[in-house]
Every structure is written in C-alpha cells, then in structure tokens.
Coordinates of C-alpha atoms in Angstrom, one line a residue:
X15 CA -24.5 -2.1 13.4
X16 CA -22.7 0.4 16.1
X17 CA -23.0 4.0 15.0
X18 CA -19.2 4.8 14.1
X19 CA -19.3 1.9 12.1
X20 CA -22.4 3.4 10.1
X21 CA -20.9 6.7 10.0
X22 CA -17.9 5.1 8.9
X23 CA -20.0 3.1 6.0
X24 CA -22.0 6.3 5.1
X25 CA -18.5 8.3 4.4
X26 CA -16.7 5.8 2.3
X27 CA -20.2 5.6 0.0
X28 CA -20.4 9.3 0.2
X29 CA -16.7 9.4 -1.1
X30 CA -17.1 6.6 -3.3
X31 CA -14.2 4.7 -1.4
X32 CA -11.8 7.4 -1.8
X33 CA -9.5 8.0 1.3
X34 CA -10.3 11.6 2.2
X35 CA -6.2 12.9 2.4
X36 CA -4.7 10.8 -0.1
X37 CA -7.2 10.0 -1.9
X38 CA -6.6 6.5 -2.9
X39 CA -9.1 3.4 -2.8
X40 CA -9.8 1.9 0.6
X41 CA -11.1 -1.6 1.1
X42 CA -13.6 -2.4 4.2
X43 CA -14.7 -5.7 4.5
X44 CA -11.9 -7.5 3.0
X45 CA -8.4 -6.4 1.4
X46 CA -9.8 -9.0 -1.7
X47 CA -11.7 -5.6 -2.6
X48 CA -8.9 -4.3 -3.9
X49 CA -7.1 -7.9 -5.7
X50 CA -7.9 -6.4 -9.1
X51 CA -4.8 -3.8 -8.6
X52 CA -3.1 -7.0 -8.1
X53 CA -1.6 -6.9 -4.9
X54 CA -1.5 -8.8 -1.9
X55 CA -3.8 -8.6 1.3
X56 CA -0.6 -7.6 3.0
X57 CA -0.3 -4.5 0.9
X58 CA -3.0 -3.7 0.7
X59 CA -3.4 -3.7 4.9
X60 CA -2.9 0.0 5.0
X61 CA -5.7 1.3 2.8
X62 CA -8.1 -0.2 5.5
X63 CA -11.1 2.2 5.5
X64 CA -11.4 4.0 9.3
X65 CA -13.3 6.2 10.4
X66 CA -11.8 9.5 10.8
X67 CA -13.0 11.9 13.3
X68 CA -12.0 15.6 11.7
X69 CA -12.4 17.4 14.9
X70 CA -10.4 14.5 17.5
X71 CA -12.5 12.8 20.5
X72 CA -10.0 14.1 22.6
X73 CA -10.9 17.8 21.4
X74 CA -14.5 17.2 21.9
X75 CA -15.4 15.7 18.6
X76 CA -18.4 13.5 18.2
X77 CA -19.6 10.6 16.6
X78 CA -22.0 12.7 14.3
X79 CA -22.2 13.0 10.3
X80 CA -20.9 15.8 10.0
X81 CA -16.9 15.0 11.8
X82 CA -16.8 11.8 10.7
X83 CA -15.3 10.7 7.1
X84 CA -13.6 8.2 5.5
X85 CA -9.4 7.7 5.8
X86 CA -7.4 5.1 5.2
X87 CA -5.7 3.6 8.4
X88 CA -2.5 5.0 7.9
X89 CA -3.9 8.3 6.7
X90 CA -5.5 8.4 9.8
X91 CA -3.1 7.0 12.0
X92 CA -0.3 9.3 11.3
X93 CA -3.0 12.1 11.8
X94 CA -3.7 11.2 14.8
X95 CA -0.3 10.4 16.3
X96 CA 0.9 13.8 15.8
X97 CA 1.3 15.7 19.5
X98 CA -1.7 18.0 18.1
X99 CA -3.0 16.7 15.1
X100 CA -3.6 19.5 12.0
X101 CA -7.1 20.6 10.8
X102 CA -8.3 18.2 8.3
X103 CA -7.2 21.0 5.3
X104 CA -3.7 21.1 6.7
X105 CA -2.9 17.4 6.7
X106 CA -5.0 17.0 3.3
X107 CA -2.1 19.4 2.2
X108 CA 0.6 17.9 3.7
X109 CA -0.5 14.5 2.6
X110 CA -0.6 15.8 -1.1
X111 CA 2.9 17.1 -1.2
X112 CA 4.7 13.9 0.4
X113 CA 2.3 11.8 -2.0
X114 CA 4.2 13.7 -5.0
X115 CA 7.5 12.8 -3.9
X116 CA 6.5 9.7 -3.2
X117 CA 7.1 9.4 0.6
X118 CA 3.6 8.4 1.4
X119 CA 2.5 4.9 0.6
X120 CA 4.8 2.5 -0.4
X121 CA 5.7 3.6 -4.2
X122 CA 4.1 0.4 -5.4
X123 CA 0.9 0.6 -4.1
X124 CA 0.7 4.7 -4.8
X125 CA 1.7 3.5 -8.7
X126 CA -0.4 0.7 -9.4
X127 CA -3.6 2.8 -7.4
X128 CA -2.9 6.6 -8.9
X129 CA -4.6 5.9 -11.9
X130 CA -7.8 5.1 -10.2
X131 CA -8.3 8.5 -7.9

C-alpha cells in the first residue's frame, strides 16, 4: 500500500470515519459503506474519504502523520481550490457555519447523516 494511502487509512481510523471539517461519515472502499443511511452510491460520491494535506504540497507540506488527516472529497476539494487555501482551523470554521444554514452538502445527505456525528 503507497504511503498517502496509509496515512490516509490511519486518519479516517484515527477519526473514526468522521470528515475532519464537516464532520460527517466518509466511506473509503465503497459508497455501499454508507447504504444503511439509505442513499444512493451517487450521493453518497462526495463523502469519499481523501487524504487531506493540512499544511498544502504546494506550501511545502509532506506526506507525514502529522499533516495528513481525513476529509471528505468535497471538504477537501473546495479547500484546496481556494487561490490560498485557509489554515485547517479557519475552513473547520467556515465549514461549520455554512453546514448550519445548510449550504454545505446537499440538505438530504447533511439530514439523514447529522444524527450520526
């Protein structure tokens, strides 16, 4: 198994499968993981664990335990696809506030999965 992918394994244990800014389930080997919620692969397809490097590559972040944790693609993602991406704390924040108003994750998937972080 590569490194980031054991890094990446390691995190979501560590976290018991708990996206790291949103803080909703994540699924890794299959989106079937998360079928008891009752919803489809398809919506699911965002809550794909990924490993998220809290100090960027592009900033001189490593592969290492310590900067890498556990997001869900689109946590991570939208992180990332900022013009300078926040400090981990920051988006955390950020994440938090739009997740209360609802304009994170589609509001089914944030309803049916809520109850569970």
């Amino acid at each position: 198994m590569p490194k980031l992918q054991r890094l990446r394994t390691q995190a979501f244990h560590a976290q018991r499968g708990l996206c790291c800014y949103c803080g909703l389930p994540m699924w890794q080997a299959s989106p079937d993981e998360l079928k008891t919620f009752g919803l489809r692969a398809r919506t699911v397809s965002p809550l794909r664990c990924t490993a998220e490097h809290l100090v960027a590559q592009q900033d001189g972040g490593k592969d290492v335990v310590g900067n890498i944790a556990a997001a869900c693609w689109l946590c991570n993602t939208r992180r990332h696809k900022r013009k300078s991406p926040p400090l981990p704390e920051v988006y955390r924040a950020f994440v938090a506030r739009r997740m209360a108003k609802g304009k994170w994750h589609p509001p089914k998937v944030a309803r049916l999965l809520r109850g569970t972080s």
